[in-house]
Structure formats: C-alpha cells, structure tokens
Amino acid sequence: MHVFIDENGEIRSCYLKAGCQKEGSFRHQLSNCDCMSNAHEIQFSSSSTTTSESQEPSSGDQAASALQQQLLLMVARRTLSENPRQPSQDPEDSSCSSAQRKLNRQFYRFVIFPGKWIKVWYDRLTLLALLDRTEDIKENVFAVLLVVLVSLLGFLTLNQGFCKDIWVLLFCLVMASCQYSLLKSVQPDPASPIHGHNKIIIYSRPVYFCILCGLILLLDAGSKDTNPPVYTMYGLKLFSPRSLQSARDHVIVFLYCFPAISLLGLFPQINTFCIYLLEQIDMLLFGGSAAAGFVSALYSVSRSFVVLIVLYAFCFSAVKEPWDAQHIPALFSAFCGLLVALSYHLSRQSSDPSVLMSLIQCKYVPHYLRQRFEDSSEDPLPEKMRESVKEILKSDLIVCTAAAVLSFAVSASTVFLSLRPFLSIVLFALAWTVGFVTHYILPQLRKHHPWLWISHPILKSKEHQQREVRDAAHLMWFERLYVWLQCFEKYILYPAIILNALTIDAFSISKYKKLGTHCDIILITVAGMKLLRSSFCNPINQFVTLSFTVIFFRFDYRDISENFLLDFFMMSIVFHKAMNMFFFFFQLWELLQKLQFIMTYIAPWQIAWGSSFHVFAQLFAIPHNSAMLFFQTLATSVFSTPLSPFLGSVIFIASYARPIKFWEKSYNTKRSDHSNTRLAIQIEKDAGNDDNNLNSIFYEHLTRSLQESLCGDLILGRWGNYNTGDCFILASDYLNAFVHLIEIGNGLVTFQLRGLEFRGTYCQQREVEAITEGDEDNEGCCCCKPGHLPHLLSCNAAFNLRWLTWEITRTQYILEGYSIIDNNAATMLQVFDLRRILIRYYIKSIIYFTASSPKILDWIKDESIQKILQPYAKWHYIERDLAMFNVNIDEDYVPCLQGITRASFCSVYLDWIQFCARKRVEHLDSDEDSPLVTLSFALCILGRRALGTASHNMAISLDSFLYGLHALFKGDFRIAAKDEWVFADMDLLHKVVAPAIRMSLKLHQDQFTCPDEYEDPAVLYEAIQSFEEKVVICHEGDPAWRSAVLSNREELLTLRHVVDEGADEYKVIMLHKSYLSFKVIKVNKECVRGLWAGQQQELIFLRNRNPERGSIQNNKQVLRNLINSSCDQPLGYPMYVSPLTTSYLGTHSQLRNIWGGPVSLDNIKKWFKSKWLRMRKDCHAAAHHERGNVEEVDSGGRSSSGNHSTGNSSQSSSSQPTRDGTPQLQTSSQEVHQRAGRRKPRSQSVQAHTALNQRPPASSLSGPVVESCQPFIQTSTSAHEIAQRLSSSQLSFHNSATSVFSQSPAVPVAGQLTVQDRAAAMLRSSLASSTSSTLSLLFGKRSFSSALVISGLSAADGGNTSDTQSSSSMNIAMGPSARAASQAARQLAETCEATDATEPRPQREPGAAHALFMSRNLECRRASQEDMALEDTASQQSLSEEQ
C-alpha cells in the first residue's frame, strides 16, 4: 500500500496492492501541523501475510477508509512522541526538521516468519547499491547452497591446519569475499564479457573457491597415504606422497592470491570455464576439435567416453592373457578394426549436435519441421546442412565397415609383429617424406612470396595473372597431387603407423603390465583413438610431431622411452599443449606465435603510437619486456590464454582462458527489413536505410558461398596450411571479411565470418592499402637502392615481410558473388528529357502488365469497375491537374487543354496497347473504344497521380521527384479519392502499378546503352518479358530481396535512399552474379586473440568510451584496426557477423570430380551397373565385329579366286572432292606380293586392318548392276528385299573385283609391313572397333552384320545406281563415324579379295603413300573421337533405361 500526503497533511491518493486507487479531499488535520507541513510522501510496503492489507478488491472502499484512519492515527502518535512541544517560531525548530527527515525515510518489510517481520530502512537505490536483485527463486536457492558449501569447505580446510598466523586471516578474508559476492557482485567484473549486469559472474568466485578447497583436501588425503601405489613414467614418480604434498602447497598459495587473481580477471566466468575444460579434455585426450558451446562440448566429451568404453571392453578381453607373435587374438584384431572405424566416424562428425538433431526430428517428427517452416521464412541453408549430414552418415556406414574389415584382416595377418623393426623404419621414413613434400614444399611453392624471398609464386594458378576473373578457379595438377598425397597420408600411412605401434605395444603389455592391466589398456586405447582422430582431421603437423618423437626417444633420451605409441601420444600433446619433460608447461605452436606477435608489436623501428600514453608506456615497458614478459608468455601458452597489450601499449598482461570460439556470447547480425519492423516506421522513417544494414546482405551471401566451397578449398591447399583457431582476412575491392576457423574435422570446417564496413575509417583504409600494395617494386637494401635479382625480393622487402604478423597466402582466390554497380539517380534524372523517358517506360510497363495479366478478362467484364471508369471512356474527358501532370515529362500532355485526354493518350500509346493485346493467346479487343484502352488509360492516370502525390505535388523539383519515385518503388502508394476504384481488386496495384514503376527504372537504365533499341515494340516487349523472368527488381527492405540474393539470382536491381553524414542521395544499385577475386591473408591467431582480449578489458572493465582511443589506431604490422573493428558489438563495429557455419566437403564440385562424390549404396550400385552395361556392350560389339570380319574375308577370298584371270589394269590416281568441297587424295596401285599356303588368322587380321587405308574408287570399270530401291531406312524393314540386295551386291562385288584391284595399292604381307602401315593398321583397328560398337548400338545386336554388309554394298554399287542414295541416307542417319565404318567395311572386302591375287603389282611411291597415310589417319582420328562421344552417350542412355 502506498499513501501520498500533501504539504498540508491531506491524503491525496492511496494505492492498494490489489490495484485500486482512492482519491479525495480527506482533511484530517493533525495537532502538530507545523511538523507535518514538510512531509511529502510516506510509503508502506507489506507482504501478503499481513491481515488488514490483503483484503479482496470487492471490499476496497471499506478497507481504504479503515487503512486511512489507522494511518492517520499512527502518524499522529509518532509525531507527538517525537516532538511533544508546541510549535514555535524559535530557531530550536531544527529538532522538528530532524524528526521530519526521520519520518520521510522509507522502509521495507522483510518477512522472517508468517506474522513476524523486520523493517529495512533503505530506499530502492540504496538497497540496490547494497544487494543484487534476484528475479528467480532458483537463484536464491543456488546462492544459499553455495554459501553453505563455501563455509563447509573453508572450515574443513582451516581444520587441517594448513594456515597459521596471519595466513588464517587472509584465508578468512578470501572466504568472506566469496560469500559476499553472492550478495553483491562486482559489476563490471574484469572477466565479464558483456556490458551491464552479468548474472553468471556472480557465482564464479564461490565456485572456484570450492574447487580449490576440494582439490587441497584431495591432495592432502593422497599425501597422507602410507602405502600408495607408485607409478614411474618417463623417469618421474607419479602420485607419490611428496609430489602430492608439493602440489597441495602450490594450490594453497594460489588460493591466497585469489583476490589479486580476480582483480586481474584471470578467472573466466564459470560457464566459459566449463566449455574450456571440456574442450581441452576432448582435444588433448581424444583428438577432438573445438566446441561451439557448452552443449556442444558436453556432447563431444560424452560420445568420446562412450567410444572409449566400447573399445576398452574389446581390448581388455584380448590383452588380459599373454599371446605369442604367431597368433594374434581375434578380439584384438576386432579391437583394431573398431578403433579405426569409430575414430574415422568421430572425425567426420561435427561437435555441434543441432544439425543432427534437426535431421532426426525431420525424419521422425515431421510436424516439428512443418511448424518451424511456418514460423520462419524459408531458407535453403538448413536443408543443405541436413542433406550434407545425411550423405556423411550414409557414406560412413559403408566406409567404416570396409575400414573395420581391412584393419581386422591386416592385424590378424601378424605382419606388424613379423616385420618389426624394419616395417616401422620404412613407415617412419615414408611418413616424413610425404609430410615434408605435402605440408612444407608444396605450400611454400604456392605462397605469394615463397620462403619470403621469391617475388612470385612458383606454382601459379591459371587465374594468377588475370585482371578480371570470369570463371571458377581452374583445378591445377599440383592441387590434384596435394589432395591425393593427403588421402594417402590420412587413410593409409598414419593408420598403418598407429596400428603397427598398437600391435607391438599390446603384445608387450600382454606379457608385462607396467602400470597395471586397466591403466595400460586405457592408455593405449586413448592414445590410439587420439592419434587416429588427429590424423584423420588435420595431418598437417603430424609429420613434425612424428619426427620429433623418433629423434627424441630413439636418439636423445632412449632410456626414458616407454613405448612408441605412448611416446607419440605424449609428444602430440607437447606440440599441442602439454608439459615439457623437465622444466615447464608450454604449448609449442602457441608459444612461437605469441613470441612472433610480441616481437613484432614492440619492435622499436616500427612502433605506432596511438596516444600520448603509448609514449610513456614505451619507456616503462623496458624492464617489463624481459623476464616478466617471457614468464607470462610461457604461462599463457599452457592454458591458451591471450596475451593482450594494455590499452594498446607495449605493456602486455595476461587475460583469462577462453575456448577456441573465443566469444562467450553467440552474437550474429539480424537484418532489419519489412518483415521485422512496423509499418509506420517503414513509411515514415524508412528503417534500415543505412549502408551498413543494407550492405550486410553481401557478407551473408559471401558466407553462403564459403559454406559451399571453403572445406574443399582448404583440402586443395588454396588457403595454405591451416589449423584450428586460425584467422584469415579476405580482401577485395569493397569486401573485407574476417574469417575465423573454429572447428576442423575430416571433411568439415566450422567457421565464422565478420564483415567490415565498405567505407571504413581512415585507419582501416591505411591497413587495407598495406595489404593490397605489393613489395615487388621495392629495390632498397638498407639506405641504398642497388635493386634485386630477377624473381627475388630486395633485402628491405624481405626484411619487412619477416616483421609482420600477417602473410598473403593467395592473391587470386575465386568465389561466387555479386558485382555491384551503383549510379547516382540524381544524375540520371537531372534533365527533363530523361524524366520523360522514365515516365514513358512507366506507362508502357503499366500497359504491358495490364494486357498480360491473367485477370484482364475479369477486370474488363466487371460491371462495377466499368461503371466507375465511364468518364475515362469519353473522348472529350480531360484529366487536369497542374500539380500532377507537366508538359516537360508527359508525352501525351496537351498544352492548350492543360491536361491529358483519351485522344492524346491513344495517339501516343495505342500502338503499344494493340501490340501487347496481340501477344495474348486468346483474342482481346484493343481498338480505340475498347474496355482495354479505357482500363489502361485509367491505370496510367492513377500511376502518374500516385507518383505526383508521393512527390508532394512538386514533380518539377528533382528532390521531390526522387522522393516520390523511391516511395512508389518501395510500395508506398498514396491513392487519391478519385482513384479509390482501384481497391475493387488489389491486384491492380500489386500486379500492375507496383511492378511497372520498378520495371520502368530497369528500362531507363538500359536505354543509356541502347538508346533507340526500345523504339521497336517487339524488342521492348521481349525485354520486359525477359526482365520479368530473370531480373529481381524490388526494394532492399523487401524480404524478397534477401531471398533472391541468397538464392543466387543472376541479376538484381534496386533504388536505395542513403542518408549519411548530411548527404541525402538516391542510388540505383545493380547486382550481377559473377566471380569475385579475393586476397587471402593469414593473420597470427595469437595476435588476434590478444587484441580482442585487450578491447574487451578496455571497454567493459575500464569503461573507455573514447572513439579515438589509441588501441584502435592503425598499425600496419599487426593490422590492429582491422582486427579490433571485427570484435563483437558493442566492442567492435562489424557490418555483419555470421552464426557458426559448417562447410562440408561434399558440396565442393571440383573435389567430386577427383574422387567421385560420397560413397553410398546407391552410388556403388549405379557404378557397378554402368560398368557392367558398358562391358557387355563392348563384348557384344567386339564379337559381332570379329564375326563380320571373318565372313567378309571369306567372301572376298571366294570372289578373288573366281576372278583371278580377269587381267590387269593400269595405275590411276585422282583427286575427288568431298561433301564439303575439300579435295581428297585417291591413290591406286597394284599388289606385287602373294602368299603361298594357308593364311593364319593373325596375319589375316593384320592385312585386313592394313587394307583399311585404301580409299574406295569413285566408279567401277565393270558394268554396274542397276537396281532401283528406296533409302535404307525404308528398305531394311523387308527381309526379302534385304536378301535380294545381298545377292545383287554379291554379284556387284564379283564384277567389280578386277577393276578395284587393278587400281588398289600393294598390300605387303605380315612380315613386310612398313612402320607407317603398321601404325595405320593399329589405328584403323581401334576405329573399326569403335564403329562396330556404334553400329551395334544403332541397329541392334542381331542386325549388325546386315547393316555392315548393306553399308558396304551401297558404296560398292557406286554413283550410277539408286543404292548410292540409300547409302548416303544411311550415312546421314548414322553420322560421320558410321560413314567411316561403311568405308572401312567396303575396303575390308576389297582387301580380302586382293590378298588372294597372285600377279605382282608395282608398289606405291613413298611420297604418295605418306600423304595418303596422313590424310586418312586424320579422318580416322576424327571418326574415332566421334565414336567415343557417341559410345558415352549411348552408355548413359542404356543405363537410364536399365534404371
């Protein structure tokens, strides 16, 4: 209840808890009115447990009066008790004012028990400064539990006697601070990642205190064990009492430093710590990758533990009993198979289970998917992700089964035990060689500056020298080599090395358990799974780790080596993050990157001071940048914590540990458009018209392009060497994107893209220039310019490149995107003539959409519309509106009438109306008095009036005209009262007028390139029709714009209104889908993490609001401004931040061409079916071809023996033109050799192929047999006619044999064939095989021989019979290769007859023979190529028919 009393003590209002309010003039004067004169407000807050204040609203009046009386009586009594004296005018009235101040104080009732409460004398602000507000009962319960747990663990720790003297007080202060932080937390905390009140950071200190106290008690209990099990590993005694006691003392000291550590912000908030801990466990122990969040990290660790339990069961059953080298237990072989298969499957799965869960829900809960589609707009990306995951699961089902079977077979073969140690040495040498070539030599040769000495890449891509890219990136030979070497390394080499070590170590463990059975088995299982998963995911650094393992444990410290598998496992942790064996913890790769970042940042010759503080910090940092900085670097390398420059200076301080994802908050950009803003804001303020919001769609499209190609491009080596957490910058003419690789798996990459501003700050532009400018022109060496050697960099350029934290890895990286063309609309519409053209296209577009609308007949026949449009049907109707219509922009404006009439409208646009009407399928009346002309006239008047209304009736002014044009373009139509007839059907606005204004802008743009082209109605009609189908024209705030961009539409156009820094302008934006070229810059990831951490501490904890602070000033050596501006908002100001996006290998088109896409049952079935059909077709074709050759040779032999005594002919050679007019060389000679005895099939085949080189004669010397027939396609249907043709053709062959062989060249025997003749014989043999398969495909298997014979006899009949027409008809139907086959069959028959001739013939001249061979060789090659293409097409058709 709240009661308000005015200055005179009158109760003005009373607010009850139920919500009722009573007001009135209750004048209850108090006896001491002077003391009450300054009482302004008295508030009483009570809980629902009191009796009088919790009455029902129905009795509100009685309750209000009773409460008022009790209130007045209470106030009077308190006033009289505090000041019993009568009021006076003396200065002693100050005592009364103090009483008034006491009366004015506010208190809250804190209920302890029902009916028992105490007063809390604080107002709201004071109470909030003292205590944190909790909004949920769960928070209170959790806080109470933590307080109790802190007290209990603190008591137990103190009770052990660890703290004495002043250390007890310090420990109690630490414990009290942890408890008080639950009542009032530090806001903002140094480790808080967000602005404002952070609820999670409240629980961080007590949770860490409980963890440390529990760890102290656990270590103390272990140190007091009298008979502890002592394990020795690498010469160190693990879990000995002395080591546990030392660890306990270090933790106690760490606990004493708890306040200082919290002040420096070295403890992350508790959820960040959980993500970091689970991620590190999964990466270091199980070979996993990064996590996207807490659920992702928990899911990854859980599945790894499940796989570990399954593998442990198999390994324990196999190793618990000894076994000999000649017999490996089947359970161990099964363990090896399962280890390889499950490790491969885990490496192929993402750590984020959301896509997998979505796939399961869509499969088994279809209504869930339907509901999600209804709630959100359609986006193709989720469906792509589900299809990719489905492909991976189907592929893994087959690949894992095959891998398990092969691993089982190899392990059971005892090859690893039989060939030791020779096999290990060979595998090590091969792994080092392949790794060195694949991951060092090839990437260096492909870099922009190989080894930072060479001025250009040695292995260049095809588009390296192209200034403008017009096609996708070409797949080079060295990229194919890189992919196959990686496949060999990942799937064959390293699995063999690990299985070899696993078998040898398991064999030794079965005989001697060093750490105990269970511990040894767990170690080799974890080591095998971690190494296999790491090799499958990213084997880039594996050869370095393997080399150091062999060198360190085989040569340097051979005595402390355990076994190779465990050595390899430990060395992989050392290189990733682990313990050096003697001195300190460190992460080797992170240590090197941190040192490079620090040395580059503090180098005195390239320091960039951003403020005056940086100048003083440079001097004070001299003692700091020695031992302390090196110690910080080592310490931060252990826990993957960033090392950030304090306020951008050269003083470095450590930050708290973060996961690979870095940012705790999942921030991504939400685009503002018409779907998520109110209509009033869209109309009045034009929401989202700033460049950053509108241009963010291009970065979103770039993210989608990377989602399809990034994983494949990384596999192809186009980004150089990469690892988890690496950072890259993609730089082009206007796009500058920051890409953060978060998770790297086997065939997948999860990344996040951050798009920077198109028009950045001055500092951003300077750093972009540093990226884009080249170093090839630098000729300096120290202070002089002696130049440089060819293809090498100068000394200064090479020195400067080594003092950068970034490196250009590729200069021409191709991605699909949009080329942006923007034109100033004011320039294009400045002149009245240009505006007149726009209005003309506007009216013609209205007419087009009206005439082509499917509802035009309904509109014409609608009586209500026709009744309203009766005034427009009159020829004397004049549309007068001086503010709307103007002689300068309206072509149909009549100056003497000061308006537009139907007659003037028809004189200009009637031809166009009639042309559009004729384009319709159904008849549409379009004469001058037709309803179509009336409707078009009315709609054109309406459209122009709407444009004038939107322009505020000031069409002459350019600014007003552009304003109105933009209003209509985005759909803001202000319809006048006389035009309300259009509301009879809203499609008149939505489908006619609205698209017309947009189409007119597109036509107006094109008229600058072809001014007179659209004067032709047919050209204009086709242009509008084409633009309507292919071009997306809409406002950028329309959701259709985003959908069109993400759907990769070819061309888009819009009109943008930009208000920026006082500039108010309109731009016509045209987008054309094309290929964009980017520079890929790899940035030191420790530099990025350090600068991000420094910005977070400076802006959130130190609250530096200076927009020109020194930490964001340009620094070209580290790209400080580009990196800091890419931070999450509000720390940075990126234009777009994408969600975590996963790119899969299966979506890359070029890699599908290398290894054929994912392995699935359907793909395997299709592959086997296509190969079987092709093999069966080839076998049938070969069989028919061989049988046809034998038959024709036999018939030729009989013909030649029957005509042996026919005499000889003289040689003749002639040149006969072909069909296309090209002359062909024909040569004929006589054969001089004959063979005695029976010919062998081999020599017969050779002679037959050699005879293919002969050209058929143009005509026969013997009389031809004249036979009239139809073309082949018609005559082949009758078997009787075919028989007649065969008999007559046989006669034709016999009659023409003598004349043919009298002109034919000599055919040597098998032993006398020349080299050219043998080559020609082999070529014609392949040609005959291909042509025979083609004929088999076209004519069928049974009619193949008939077709071959028919083709031969048609050519043999010559040009004097109608068979020539039949032959030509068949050749036209069959194509060039069939014509070559016909000629080959004809020559084959003639050659077989010629081989039986006994008379010697003179040989051909060598020159003519060579020319003949070359000409016919070219013809045969062309025919063979055509046959191969035809065979491929035929096999695909037959495959589709079989399916």
XYZ file of N, CA and C in Angstrom, residues 1225-1227 1249-1250 1252-1255 1305 1314-1324 1404-1421:
117
model
N 42.534 -37.143 -101.596
C 43.532 -37.803 -102.438
C 43.167 -39.270 -102.575
N 43.072 -39.770 -103.820
C 42.809 -41.161 -104.077
C 44.008 -41.746 -104.815
N 44.534 -42.782 -104.317
C 45.711 -43.412 -104.897
C 45.414 -44.885 -105.128
N 43.338 -54.974 -91.411
C 43.479 -53.628 -90.850
C 44.316 -52.739 -91.753
N 45.300 -53.333 -92.420
C 46.105 -52.518 -93.318
C 45.305 -52.081 -94.535
N 42.406 -51.146 -94.578
C 41.504 -50.038 -94.277
C 42.053 -48.698 -94.747
N 43.340 -48.674 -95.060
C 43.942 -47.429 -95.504
C 43.547 -47.053 -96.927
N 42.913 -47.970 -97.660
C 42.619 -47.725 -99.062
C 41.295 -47.003 -99.185
N 41.260 -46.071 -100.123
C 40.043 -45.338 -100.439
C 39.200 -46.131 -101.431
N 46.379 -50.268 -104.223
C 47.825 -50.326 -103.949
C 48.222 -51.685 -103.442
N 55.501 -51.999 -93.463
C 56.322 -50.865 -93.044
C 55.833 -50.330 -91.713
N 56.621 -49.414 -91.118
C 56.246 -48.841 -89.814
C 54.980 -48.018 -89.942
N 54.871 -47.235 -91.009
C 53.675 -46.410 -91.191
C 52.453 -47.285 -91.426
N 52.628 -48.369 -92.178
C 51.487 -49.241 -92.433
C 51.037 -49.931 -91.155
N 51.995 -50.315 -90.320
C 51.614 -50.945 -89.058
C 50.895 -49.970 -88.141
N 51.384 -48.733 -88.075
C 50.691 -47.732 -87.241
C 49.295 -47.466 -87.760
N 49.186 -47.396 -89.107
C 47.860 -47.179 -89.677
C 46.960 -48.365 -89.406
N 47.530 -49.582 -89.435
C 46.716 -50.766 -89.153
C 46.197 -50.754 -87.728
N 47.038 -50.382 -86.758
C 46.586 -50.311 -85.363
C 45.524 -49.249 -85.188
N 45.699 -48.091 -85.802
C 44.721 -47.020 -85.674
C 43.390 -47.421 -86.276
N 43.440 -48.087 -87.445
C 42.192 -48.490 -88.071
C 41.530 -49.628 -87.300
N 53.529 -48.503 -104.389
C 53.265 -47.066 -104.426
C 54.540 -46.289 -104.165
N 54.506 -45.077 -104.619
C 55.624 -44.192 -104.340
C 55.595 -43.775 -102.872
N 56.756 -43.590 -102.275
C 56.782 -43.240 -100.846
C 56.080 -41.941 -100.539
N 56.218 -40.935 -101.390
C 55.570 -39.655 -101.089
C 54.069 -39.753 -101.111
N 53.549 -40.404 -102.103
C 52.090 -40.561 -102.169
C 51.577 -41.406 -101.025
N 52.332 -42.428 -100.665
C 51.898 -43.274 -99.545
C 51.859 -42.481 -98.253
N 52.837 -41.645 -98.025
C 52.859 -40.849 -96.799
C 51.708 -39.847 -96.752
N 51.445 -39.212 -97.907
C 50.329 -38.264 -97.943
C 49.007 -38.972 -97.720
N 48.884 -40.146 -98.337
C 47.647 -40.915 -98.135
C 47.488 -41.338 -96.689
N 48.589 -41.758 -96.093
C 48.532 -42.181 -94.692
C 48.148 -41.018 -93.781
N 48.701 -39.861 -93.984
C 48.411 -38.716 -93.117
C 46.976 -38.258 -93.271
N 46.477 -38.198 -94.513
C 45.105 -37.727 -94.716
C 44.101 -38.686 -94.122
N 44.327 -39.965 -94.340
C 43.357 -40.931 -93.814
C 43.518 -41.146 -92.320
N 44.712 -40.947 -91.821
C 44.915 -41.015 -90.374
C 44.131 -39.920 -89.669
N 44.135 -38.713 -90.249
C 43.360 -37.612 -89.670
C 41.870 -37.919 -89.691
N 41.410 -38.494 -90.821
C 39.983 -38.822 -90.917
C 39.597 -39.896 -89.915
N 40.458 -40.895 -89.773
C 40.173 -41.974 -88.817
C 40.155 -41.442 -87.388
N 41.069 -40.501 -87.079
C 41.099 -39.955 -85.720
C 39.814 -39.185 -85.408
